[in-house]
mmCIF file of C-alpha atoms and ligand atoms in Angstrom:
data_model
loop_
_atom_site.group_PDB
_atom_site.id
_atom_site.type_symbol
_atom_site.label_atom_id
_atom_site.label_comp_id
_atom_site.label_asym_id
_atom_site.label_seq_id
_atom_site.Cartn_x
_atom_site.Cartn_y
_atom_site.Cartn_z
ATOM 1 C CA MET A 1 15.129 -22.354 -27.240
ATOM 2 C CA SER A 2 15.870 -20.728 -30.526
ATOM 3 C CA GLU A 3 17.128 -16.999 -29.413
ATOM 4 C CA THR A 4 17.864 -13.667 -32.363
ATOM 5 C CA SER A 5 19.398 -10.985 -30.443
ATOM 6 C CA ASN A 6 15.729 -9.247 -30.806
ATOM 7 C CA HIS A 7 14.146 -12.450 -28.878
ATOM 8 C CA ARG A 8 13.595 -12.789 -25.222
ATOM 9 C CA ASP A 9 11.812 -15.011 -22.882
ATOM 10 C CA VAL A 10 9.990 -12.380 -21.176
ATOM 11 C CA ILE A 11 9.628 -8.512 -22.363
ATOM 12 C CA ILE A 12 8.278 -6.303 -19.794
ATOM 13 C CA ILE A 13 6.587 -3.008 -20.500
ATOM 14 C CA GLY A 14 6.901 -0.313 -17.966
ATOM 15 C CA SER A 15 9.518 0.920 -15.774
ATOM 16 C CA GLY A 16 8.037 1.471 -12.242
ATOM 17 C CA PRO A 17 7.978 -0.514 -9.474
ATOM 18 C CA ALA A 18 5.943 -3.196 -10.666
ATOM 19 C CA GLY A 19 8.194 -3.600 -14.342
ATOM 20 C CA TYR A 20 11.123 -3.328 -12.182
ATOM 21 C CA THR A 21 9.985 -6.219 -9.323
ATOM 22 C CA ALA A 22 9.306 -8.102 -12.456
ATOM 23 C CA GLY A 23 12.547 -7.512 -14.148
ATOM 24 C CA ILE A 24 14.456 -8.748 -10.692
ATOM 25 C CA TYR A 25 12.230 -12.169 -10.307
ATOM 26 C CA THR A 26 11.944 -12.913 -14.029
ATOM 27 C CA SER A 27 15.796 -12.843 -14.082
ATOM 28 C CA ARG A 28 16.485 -14.319 -11.485
ATOM 29 C CA ALA A 29 14.121 -16.958 -12.453
ATOM 30 C CA ARG A 30 16.956 -17.399 -15.257
ATOM 31 C CA LEU A 31 14.769 -16.036 -17.832
ATOM 32 C CA SER A 32 16.332 -14.022 -20.649
ATOM 33 C CA VAL A 33 14.585 -10.615 -19.843
ATOM 34 C CA LEU A 34 14.313 -7.302 -21.599
ATOM 35 C CA ILE A 35 12.590 -3.911 -20.043
ATOM 36 C CA ILE A 36 11.395 -1.494 -22.558
ATOM 37 C CA SER A 37 11.114 1.531 -19.485
ATOM 38 C CA GLY A 38 8.717 3.526 -21.822
ATOM 39 C CA THR A 39 8.922 7.447 -21.865
ATOM 40 C CA LEU A 40 9.545 7.985 -17.882
ATOM 41 C CA PRO A 41 11.950 5.400 -17.595
ATOM 42 C CA GLY A 42 11.194 4.652 -13.492
ATOM 43 C CA GLY A 43 7.705 5.860 -13.642
ATOM 44 C CA GLN A 44 5.518 8.244 -11.621
ATOM 45 C CA LEU A 45 8.020 7.987 -8.660
ATOM 46 C CA MET A 46 11.118 9.766 -11.087
ATOM 47 C CA THR A 47 8.614 12.770 -10.573
ATOM 48 C CA THR A 48 8.500 13.278 -6.372
ATOM 49 C CA SER A 49 10.902 13.874 -4.176
ATOM 50 C CA GLU A 50 11.257 11.598 -0.706
ATOM 51 C CA VAL A 51 9.901 8.466 -0.546
ATOM 52 C CA GLU A 52 8.780 7.645 3.906
ATOM 53 C CA ASN A 53 6.403 4.647 3.149
ATOM 54 C CA TYR A 54 8.619 2.360 1.603
ATOM 55 C CA PRO A 55 9.748 -0.171 3.697
ATOM 56 C CA GLY A 56 13.550 -1.005 4.262
ATOM 57 C CA PHE A 57 14.455 2.948 3.988
ATOM 58 C CA PRO A 58 13.485 3.837 7.719
ATOM 59 C CA THR A 59 14.809 7.530 7.123
ATOM 60 C CA GLY A 60 13.876 7.910 3.454
ATOM 61 C CA ILE A 61 14.381 7.482 0.281
ATOM 62 C CA PHE A 62 14.458 10.033 -2.659
ATOM 63 C CA GLY A 63 11.598 8.690 -5.474
ATOM 64 C CA PRO A 64 14.653 8.426 -8.338
ATOM 65 C CA GLU A 65 17.151 7.194 -6.346
ATOM 66 C CA LEU A 66 14.807 4.251 -5.075
ATOM 67 C CA MET A 67 14.236 3.801 -9.090
ATOM 68 C CA MET A 68 17.725 3.708 -9.948
ATOM 69 C CA ASN A 69 18.247 1.124 -6.889
ATOM 70 C CA MET A 70 15.575 -1.189 -8.456
ATOM 71 C CA ARG A 71 17.069 -0.385 -12.275
ATOM 72 C CA GLN A 72 20.030 -1.777 -10.958
ATOM 73 C CA GLN A 73 18.752 -4.741 -9.065
ATOM 74 C CA ALA A 74 17.468 -5.921 -12.271
ATOM 75 C CA GLU A 75 20.638 -4.969 -14.546
ATOM 76 C CA ARG A 76 22.710 -6.951 -12.014
ATOM 77 C CA PHE A 77 20.867 -10.192 -12.616
ATOM 78 C CA GLY A 78 20.566 -10.088 -16.393
ATOM 79 C CA ALA A 79 17.716 -7.635 -17.088
ATOM 80 C CA ALA A 80 18.568 -6.100 -20.479
ATOM 81 C CA ILE A 81 16.561 -2.582 -20.398
ATOM 82 C CA VAL A 82 15.965 -0.156 -23.243
ATOM 83 C CA ASP A 83 14.726 3.027 -22.920
ATOM 84 C CA ASP A 84 12.032 3.471 -25.899
ATOM 85 C CA GLU A 85 8.596 3.604 -26.326
ATOM 86 C CA VAL A 86 6.531 0.769 -27.122
ATOM 87 C CA ILE A 87 4.260 1.725 -30.538
ATOM 88 C CA LYS A 88 2.342 -1.322 -31.829
ATOM 89 C CA VAL A 89 2.122 -5.002 -30.614
ATOM 90 C CA ASP A 90 0.526 -7.693 -31.849
ATOM 91 C CA PHE A 91 -0.573 -10.704 -29.217
ATOM 92 C CA LYS A 92 -2.476 -12.488 -31.770
ATOM 93 C CA LYS A 93 0.176 -15.042 -32.417
ATOM 94 C CA ARG A 94 3.171 -16.207 -30.664
ATOM 95 C CA PRO A 95 5.838 -15.154 -30.353
ATOM 96 C CA PHE A 96 4.376 -12.048 -29.762
ATOM 97 C CA THR A 97 5.552 -8.993 -31.609
ATOM 98 C CA ILE A 98 6.178 -5.922 -29.396
ATOM 99 C CA THR A 99 7.554 -2.973 -31.841
ATOM 100 C CA THR A 100 9.025 0.126 -30.464
ATOM 101 C CA HIS A 101 10.049 3.175 -31.759
ATOM 102 C CA ALA A 102 13.625 1.570 -32.977
ATOM 103 C CA GLU A 103 13.059 -1.619 -32.795
ATOM 104 C CA THR A 104 10.496 -4.935 -33.346
ATOM 105 C CA TYR A 105 11.122 -7.248 -30.562
ATOM 106 C CA THR A 106 9.136 -11.177 -29.827
ATOM 107 C CA ALA A 107 8.913 -12.737 -26.658
ATOM 108 C CA ASP A 108 7.009 -15.845 -25.151
ATOM 109 C CA ALA A 109 5.503 -14.340 -22.546
ATOM 110 C CA VAL A 110 4.755 -10.493 -21.884
ATOM 111 C CA ILE A 111 4.309 -8.330 -18.483
ATOM 112 C CA ILE A 112 2.469 -5.068 -19.291
ATOM 113 C CA ALA A 113 3.373 -2.510 -16.585
ATOM 114 C CA THR A 114 3.166 0.562 -17.963
ATOM 115 C CA GLY A 115 1.048 2.473 -14.930
ATOM 116 C CA ALA A 116 -1.174 5.228 -14.957
ATOM 117 C CA SER A 117 -0.485 8.922 -15.016
ATOM 118 C CA PRO A 118 -2.425 11.290 -12.717
ATOM 119 C CA ARG A 119 -5.031 13.601 -14.912
ATOM 120 C CA LYS A 120 -3.301 17.048 -14.889
ATOM 121 C CA ILE A 121 -5.630 20.103 -14.740
ATOM 122 C CA GLY A 122 -3.265 21.839 -17.660
ATOM 123 C CA ILE A 123 -3.021 25.451 -16.376
ATOM 124 C CA SER A 124 -0.245 28.105 -16.340
ATOM 125 C CA GLY A 125 2.072 26.962 -12.625
ATOM 126 C CA GLU A 126 0.868 23.346 -12.605
ATOM 127 C CA GLN A 127 4.333 21.531 -14.186
ATOM 128 C CA LYS A 128 6.640 24.382 -13.076
ATOM 129 C CA TYR A 129 5.845 24.028 -9.776
ATOM 130 C CA GLY A 130 5.669 19.995 -9.859
ATOM 131 C CA GLY A 131 7.473 19.031 -7.043
ATOM 132 C CA ARG A 132 7.748 22.297 -5.667
ATOM 133 C CA GLY A 133 3.890 22.483 -3.923
ATOM 134 C CA VAL A 134 2.082 20.947 -6.699
ATOM 135 C CA SER A 135 1.166 17.088 -5.779
ATOM 136 C CA TYR A 136 -0.653 14.783 -7.031
ATOM 137 C CA CYS A 137 -0.130 12.137 -4.249
ATOM 138 C CA ALA A 138 -1.196 13.336 -0.403
ATOM 139 C CA THR A 139 0.181 9.713 0.794
ATOM 140 C CA CYS A 140 3.476 10.639 -0.550
ATOM 141 C CA ASP A 141 3.587 13.846 -0.304
ATOM 142 C CA GLY A 142 1.415 15.389 2.641
ATOM 143 C CA PRO A 143 3.944 15.440 5.383
ATOM 144 C CA PHE A 144 5.771 17.612 3.635
ATOM 145 C CA PHE A 145 2.784 20.346 4.231
ATOM 146 C CA ARG A 146 2.776 20.719 7.684
ATOM 147 C CA GLY A 147 1.383 23.975 8.876
ATOM 148 C CA GLU A 148 0.424 24.954 5.589
ATOM 149 C CA ASP A 149 -3.008 26.283 4.222
ATOM 150 C CA ILE A 150 -3.824 23.252 1.263
ATOM 151 C CA VAL A 151 -5.421 23.003 -1.833
ATOM 152 C CA VAL A 152 -7.427 19.810 -2.913
ATOM 153 C CA VAL A 153 -8.439 19.951 -6.532
ATOM 154 C CA GLY A 154 -11.405 17.294 -7.477
ATOM 155 C CA GLY A 155 -14.499 15.906 -6.243
ATOM 156 C CA GLY A 156 -14.593 12.160 -6.065
ATOM 157 C CA ASP A 157 -13.337 9.460 -3.921
ATOM 158 C CA THR A 158 -9.913 10.566 -4.377
ATOM 159 C CA ALA A 159 -10.059 14.067 -3.437
ATOM 160 C CA VAL A 160 -12.394 13.725 -0.706
ATOM 161 C CA GLU A 161 -10.121 10.995 0.980
ATOM 162 C CA GLU A 162 -6.711 12.850 0.180
ATOM 163 C CA ALA A 163 -8.204 16.062 1.644
ATOM 164 C CA THR A 164 -9.147 14.099 4.474
ATOM 165 C CA PHE A 165 -6.039 12.683 5.230
ATOM 166 C CA LEU A 166 -4.158 16.147 4.595
ATOM 167 C CA THR A 167 -5.825 17.689 7.595
ATOM 168 C CA LYS A 168 -3.721 15.984 9.669
ATOM 169 C CA PHE A 169 -0.870 18.287 8.204
ATOM 170 C CA GLY A 170 -2.431 21.386 7.052
ATOM 171 C CA LYS A 171 -3.026 24.361 8.611
ATOM 172 C CA SER A 172 -5.945 24.603 6.840
ATOM 173 C CA VAL A 173 -7.580 22.401 3.477
ATOM 174 C CA ARG A 174 -10.023 23.427 1.096
ATOM 175 C CA ILE A 175 -11.640 21.478 -1.728
ATOM 176 C CA VAL A 176 -12.119 23.207 -5.037
ATOM 177 C CA HIS A 177 -14.505 21.078 -7.325
ATOM 178 C CA ARG A 178 -15.875 22.172 -10.583
ATOM 179 C CA ARG A 179 -19.339 21.279 -9.677
ATOM 180 C CA ASP A 180 -21.954 21.891 -6.910
ATOM 181 C CA SER A 181 -22.076 18.544 -5.502
ATOM 182 C CA LEU A 182 -19.517 15.696 -4.555
ATOM 183 C CA ARG A 183 -18.909 12.635 -6.992
ATOM 184 C CA ALA A 184 -17.795 11.033 -3.875
ATOM 185 C CA SER A 185 -18.842 7.894 -2.487
ATOM 186 C CA LYS A 186 -21.989 9.088 0.040
ATOM 187 C CA ILE A 187 -20.193 7.721 3.272
ATOM 188 C CA MET A 188 -16.934 9.503 2.109
ATOM 189 C CA ALA A 189 -18.897 12.731 1.073
ATOM 190 C CA GLU A 190 -20.655 12.699 4.270
ATOM 191 C CA LYS A 191 -17.929 12.173 6.457
ATOM 192 C CA ALA A 192 -15.741 15.253 4.628
ATOM 193 C CA LEU A 193 -19.042 17.477 4.471
ATOM 194 C CA ALA A 194 -19.307 17.510 8.473
ATOM 195 C CA ASN A 195 -15.214 18.033 9.013
ATOM 196 C CA PRO A 196 -14.463 21.137 10.498
ATOM 197 C CA LYS A 197 -11.019 21.023 8.960
ATOM 198 C CA ILE A 198 -12.198 20.676 5.134
ATOM 199 C CA LYS A 199 -13.433 24.198 3.430
ATOM 200 C CA PHE A 200 -15.088 23.738 0.142
ATOM 201 C CA SER A 201 -15.473 25.853 -2.879
ATOM 202 C CA TRP A 202 -18.111 24.754 -5.293
ATOM 203 C CA ASN A 203 -18.396 25.521 -9.225
ATOM 204 C CA SER A 204 -14.978 26.815 -8.912
ATOM 205 C CA VAL A 205 -11.655 25.708 -10.877
ATOM 206 C CA VAL A 206 -8.388 26.650 -10.466
ATOM 207 C CA THR A 207 -7.312 29.127 -12.799
ATOM 208 C CA ASP A 208 -3.367 29.517 -11.943
ATOM 209 C CA ILE A 209 -0.907 28.708 -9.400
ATOM 210 C CA THR A 210 1.768 31.212 -8.473
ATOM 211 C CA GLY A 211 5.063 31.522 -6.179
ATOM 212 C CA ASP A 212 8.550 31.863 -6.011
ATOM 213 C CA LYS A 213 10.886 28.836 -4.749
ATOM 214 C CA LYS A 214 7.753 27.095 -4.342
ATOM 215 C CA VAL A 215 3.716 27.597 -4.423
ATOM 216 C CA SER A 216 2.295 30.477 -2.448
ATOM 217 C CA ALA A 217 -1.178 31.217 -3.879
ATOM 218 C CA VAL A 218 -3.423 29.132 -5.870
ATOM 219 C CA THR A 219 -6.461 31.400 -8.325
ATOM 220 C CA ILE A 220 -10.027 30.027 -7.666
ATOM 221 C CA LYS A 221 -12.487 30.972 -10.584
ATOM 222 C CA ASP A 222 -16.192 30.477 -9.625
ATOM 223 C CA THR A 223 -17.695 29.245 -12.603
ATOM 224 C CA ASN A 224 -21.444 30.611 -12.019
ATOM 225 C CA THR A 225 -19.882 34.625 -11.883
ATOM 226 C CA GLY A 226 -16.554 34.064 -13.462
ATOM 227 C CA LYS A 227 -14.784 36.211 -10.428
ATOM 228 C CA GLU A 228 -11.352 34.856 -9.653
ATOM 229 C CA SER A 229 -9.498 34.971 -6.363
ATOM 230 C CA LYS A 230 -6.187 34.277 -5.412
ATOM 231 C CA ILE A 231 -6.213 32.361 -2.093
ATOM 232 C CA THR A 232 -2.838 31.672 -0.025
ATOM 233 C CA ALA A 233 -1.399 28.222 -0.214
ATOM 234 C CA GLY A 234 1.462 26.205 0.281
ATOM 235 C CA GLY A 235 0.436 23.077 -1.762
ATOM 236 C CA ILE A 236 -1.972 21.844 -4.164
ATOM 237 C CA PHE A 237 -2.897 18.283 -4.481
ATOM 238 C CA VAL A 238 -4.041 17.576 -8.006
ATOM 239 C CA ALA A 239 -6.914 14.389 -7.124
ATOM 240 C CA ILE A 240 -8.954 14.997 -10.648
ATOM 241 C CA GLY A 241 -8.686 10.661 -11.860
ATOM 242 C CA HIS A 242 -5.540 8.799 -13.056
ATOM 243 C CA GLU A 243 -5.870 7.676 -16.718
ATOM 244 C CA PRO A 244 -4.015 3.940 -17.215
ATOM 245 C CA ASN A 245 -1.567 4.236 -19.854
ATOM 246 C CA THR A 246 -2.958 1.716 -22.033
ATOM 247 C CA ALA A 247 -3.839 3.093 -25.276
ATOM 248 C CA VAL A 248 -1.192 1.186 -27.293
ATOM 249 C CA PHE A 249 -3.392 -1.985 -25.805
ATOM 250 C CA ARG A 250 -6.728 -0.905 -26.394
ATOM 251 C CA GLY A 251 -8.113 -3.396 -29.634
ATOM 252 C CA HIS A 252 -5.577 -6.046 -28.312
ATOM 253 C CA LEU A 253 -6.725 -6.513 -24.166
ATOM 254 C CA ASP A 254 -9.834 -6.494 -22.600
ATOM 255 C CA LEU A 255 -9.877 -2.940 -20.892
ATOM 256 C CA ASP A 256 -12.948 -2.105 -18.638
ATOM 257 C CA ASP A 257 -14.585 1.429 -19.363
ATOM 258 C CA LYS A 258 -11.999 3.503 -17.693
ATOM 259 C CA GLY A 259 -9.053 1.879 -19.875
ATOM 260 C CA TYR A 260 -8.130 0.063 -16.804
ATOM 261 C CA MET A 261 -6.477 -3.663 -17.661
ATOM 262 C CA VAL A 262 -8.869 -6.329 -17.050
ATOM 263 C CA LEU A 263 -7.491 -9.432 -15.016
ATOM 264 C CA LYS A 264 -8.183 -12.595 -14.092
ATOM 265 C CA ASP A 265 -6.609 -14.760 -11.776
ATOM 266 C CA HIS A 266 -4.117 -12.080 -10.196
ATOM 267 C CA THR A 267 -2.156 -10.974 -12.689
ATOM 268 C CA ARG A 268 -3.447 -12.672 -16.360
ATOM 269 C CA THR A 269 -4.728 -10.697 -18.846
ATOM 270 C CA SER A 270 -7.128 -11.672 -21.789
ATOM 271 C CA VAL A 271 -4.862 -13.045 -23.506
ATOM 272 C CA GLU A 272 -2.890 -16.462 -22.645
ATOM 273 C CA GLY A 273 0.746 -15.455 -22.360
ATOM 274 C CA VAL A 274 0.197 -11.694 -21.368
ATOM 275 C CA PHE A 275 0.245 -11.060 -17.614
ATOM 276 C CA ALA A 276 -0.277 -7.659 -16.197
ATOM 277 C CA ALA A 277 0.877 -5.518 -12.965
ATOM 278 C CA GLY A 278 0.210 -2.372 -10.614
ATOM 279 C CA ASP A 279 -1.243 0.574 -11.593
ATOM 280 C CA VAL A 280 -2.141 -0.153 -15.102
ATOM 281 C CA HIS A 281 -5.109 -2.420 -13.635
ATOM 282 C CA ASP A 282 -5.039 -1.420 -9.805
ATOM 283 C CA HIS A 283 -6.822 1.944 -9.519
ATOM 284 C CA ARG A 284 -7.356 1.032 -5.574
ATOM 285 C CA TYR A 285 -4.140 0.675 -3.899
ATOM 286 C CA ARG A 286 -1.429 2.787 -6.183
ATOM 287 C CA GLN A 287 1.221 2.199 -3.827
ATOM 288 C CA ALA A 288 4.832 1.754 -5.175
ATOM 289 C CA VAL A 289 4.699 -0.870 -2.848
ATOM 290 C CA THR A 290 1.427 -2.671 -3.914
ATOM 291 C CA ALA A 291 2.800 -2.049 -7.575
ATOM 292 C CA ALA A 292 6.435 -4.003 -6.379
ATOM 293 C CA GLY A 293 4.259 -6.819 -5.107
ATOM 294 C CA PHE A 294 2.021 -6.848 -8.357
ATOM 295 C CA GLY A 295 5.520 -7.409 -10.191
ATOM 296 C CA CYS A 296 6.814 -10.128 -8.031
ATOM 297 C CA MET A 297 3.193 -12.000 -8.539
ATOM 298 C CA ALA A 298 3.221 -11.480 -12.334
ATOM 299 C CA ALA A 299 6.826 -12.119 -12.228
ATOM 300 C CA ILE A 300 5.970 -15.611 -10.753
ATOM 301 C CA ASP A 301 3.113 -16.379 -13.180
ATOM 302 C CA VAL A 302 4.871 -15.979 -15.935
ATOM 303 C CA GLU A 303 8.072 -18.563 -14.955
ATOM 304 C CA ARG A 304 4.917 -21.197 -14.146
ATOM 305 C CA TRP A 305 3.323 -20.308 -17.288
ATOM 306 C CA LEU A 306 6.063 -20.614 -19.191
ATOM 307 C CA SER A 307 7.105 -24.154 -17.681
ATOM 308 C CA GLU A 308 4.254 -25.670 -18.201
ATOM 309 C CA GLN A 309 4.235 -24.855 -22.163
ATOM 310 C CA ARG A 310 7.473 -25.761 -22.420
ATOM 311 C CA HIS A 311 7.353 -28.927 -19.951
ATOM 312 C CA GLY A 312 4.491 -29.184 -19.257
ATOM 313 C CA ASN A 313 4.811 -28.960 -15.579
HETATM 314 P P1 LIG B 1 -12.880 10.231 -10.137
HETATM 315 O O1 LIG B 1 -13.661 9.181 -9.786
HETATM 316 O O2 LIG B 1 -12.774 10.289 -11.939
HETATM 317 O O3 LIG B 1 -13.237 11.462 -9.959
HETATM 318 C C1 LIG B 1 -12.431 12.712 -10.674
HETATM 319 C C2 LIG B 1 -13.215 14.246 -9.986
HETATM 320 O O4 LIG B 1 -12.255 15.017 -10.755
HETATM 321 C C3 LIG B 1 -14.253 14.357 -10.161
HETATM 322 O O5 LIG B 1 -15.020 15.246 -9.112
HETATM 323 C C4 LIG B 1 -14.081 15.192 -11.841
HETATM 324 O O6 LIG B 1 -15.220 15.755 -11.721
HETATM 325 C C5 LIG B 1 -13.254 15.968 -11.555
HETATM 326 N N1 LIG B 1 -12.113 16.471 -12.433
HETATM 327 C C6 LIG B 1 -11.839 15.100 -13.639
HETATM 328 N N2 LIG B 1 -11.085 16.127 -14.872
HETATM 329 C C7 LIG B 1 -11.290 17.363 -14.205
HETATM 330 C C8 LIG B 1 -10.640 18.819 -14.284
HETATM 331 N N3 LIG B 1 -10.147 18.740 -15.769
HETATM 332 N N4 LIG B 1 -10.613 19.716 -13.661
HETATM 333 C C9 LIG B 1 -11.420 19.651 -12.553
HETATM 334 N N5 LIG B 1 -12.126 18.641 -12.141
HETATM 335 C C10 LIG B 1 -11.886 17.542 -12.794
HETATM 336 O O7 LIG B 1 -11.578 9.882 -9.594
HETATM 337 P P2 LIG B 1 -10.705 9.739 -8.274
HETATM 338 O O8 LIG B 1 -11.323 10.216 -7.004
HETATM 339 O O9 LIG B 1 -9.492 9.305 -8.518
HETATM 340 O O10 LIG B 1 -11.584 8.168 -7.858
HETATM 341 C C11 LIG B 1 -11.115 7.187 -9.514
HETATM 342 C C12 LIG B 1 -11.849 5.496 -8.727
HETATM 343 O O11 LIG B 1 -11.196 5.018 -7.927
HETATM 344 C C13 LIG B 1 -13.271 5.641 -8.468
HETATM 345 O O12 LIG B 1 -14.079 4.500 -9.229
HETATM 346 C C14 LIG B 1 -13.208 5.479 -6.948
HETATM 347 O O13 LIG B 1 -14.194 5.584 -6.518
HETATM 348 C C15 LIG B 1 -11.961 4.683 -6.591
HETATM 349 N N6 LIG B 1 -11.471 5.041 -5.521
HETATM 350 C C16 LIG B 1 -12.161 4.686 -4.413
HETATM 351 C C17 LIG B 1 -11.357 4.668 -3.077
HETATM 352 C C18 LIG B 1 -12.103 4.279 -1.509
HETATM 353 O O14 LIG B 1 -12.822 3.592 -1.471
HETATM 354 N N7 LIG B 1 -11.243 4.331 -0.516
HETATM 355 C C19 LIG B 1 -10.611 6.157 -2.806
HETATM 356 C C20 LIG B 1 -10.195 6.883 -4.190
HETATM 357 C C21 LIG B 1 -10.393 6.358 -5.037
HETATM 358 P P3 LIG B 1 -16.849 16.122 -11.917
HETATM 359 O O15 LIG B 1 -17.241 15.420 -10.673
HETATM 360 O O16 LIG B 1 -17.298 17.081 -12.136
HETATM 361 O O17 LIG B 1 -17.158 14.509 -12.824
#
């Protein structure tokens, strides 16, 4: 294969657990690999504290440390990594073209692992207390809120599921929802409504998050009366949905109505030779370990697909 410095067998877009795992597998398969890391190298785990549920770390590991380890592991086998953002793609002709702020690259195959971002409320205190009481993942952070009063924002399946999970740890759990009924599926909503440990603030929105070193109170506004009240809270879980990071692929690949990548045969997008892995298509599990698993699957599929293209087997 003719190689220019900007051509690779595989370009991986994204650097969460899916992207780095795909990097480890494809570079170990002796393919030339470039990972374009995106605006948050390491992905969502860079903004979490301790990860207790990633297998292999019996005493836990900090999210950023886990991601640095994955990055080094991919580099060890030869994957190159550039900390840049993809701004344009051309999947119409091969080799595929990928443009970042700094460069234009070409690749025989592409793995998209750009993940998803939790939707933000966009209020004062949300960013300030990120990782210090404001969380977007109960499965990840719930156990750190033992004995605390916890607020959960949202009315969908995630909010209800997270609130139910958080009752195991919190002194109290309050769902704050902007409407007077839950969007969550009937069975999950009924379960939450019947749970004596979950209280509800209907027709309400969170307008402020305050504290000192960490969150200590949340201000809630009743949207009917406009009245605001400040309640004690040691933690606030924002569960108002995720947004897949797919804007740059719109019009180039099939996306569902929420913007998630539509796949067939586990890892294949609507363009042959372009694969996807992780939260960019998976809105069901959204775990580091499942994303890593999808990254491995995409890498194996890429290796086989390239081999078929080149050698017919
Ligand atoms: P979702 O269904 O889109 O629900 C988001 C919730 O947040 C809605 O109640 C919405 O209010 C509220 N919301 C959105 N923006 C808001 C804002 N700016 N301020 C305040 N509230 C806001 O998202 P999700 O709950 O994450 O679920 C995503 C998908 O995963 C769904 O298809 C869900 O069924 C699925 N899921 C399934 C399971 C399961 O089956 N075990 C578990 C989790 C998720 P409105 O109701 O007023 O729109």
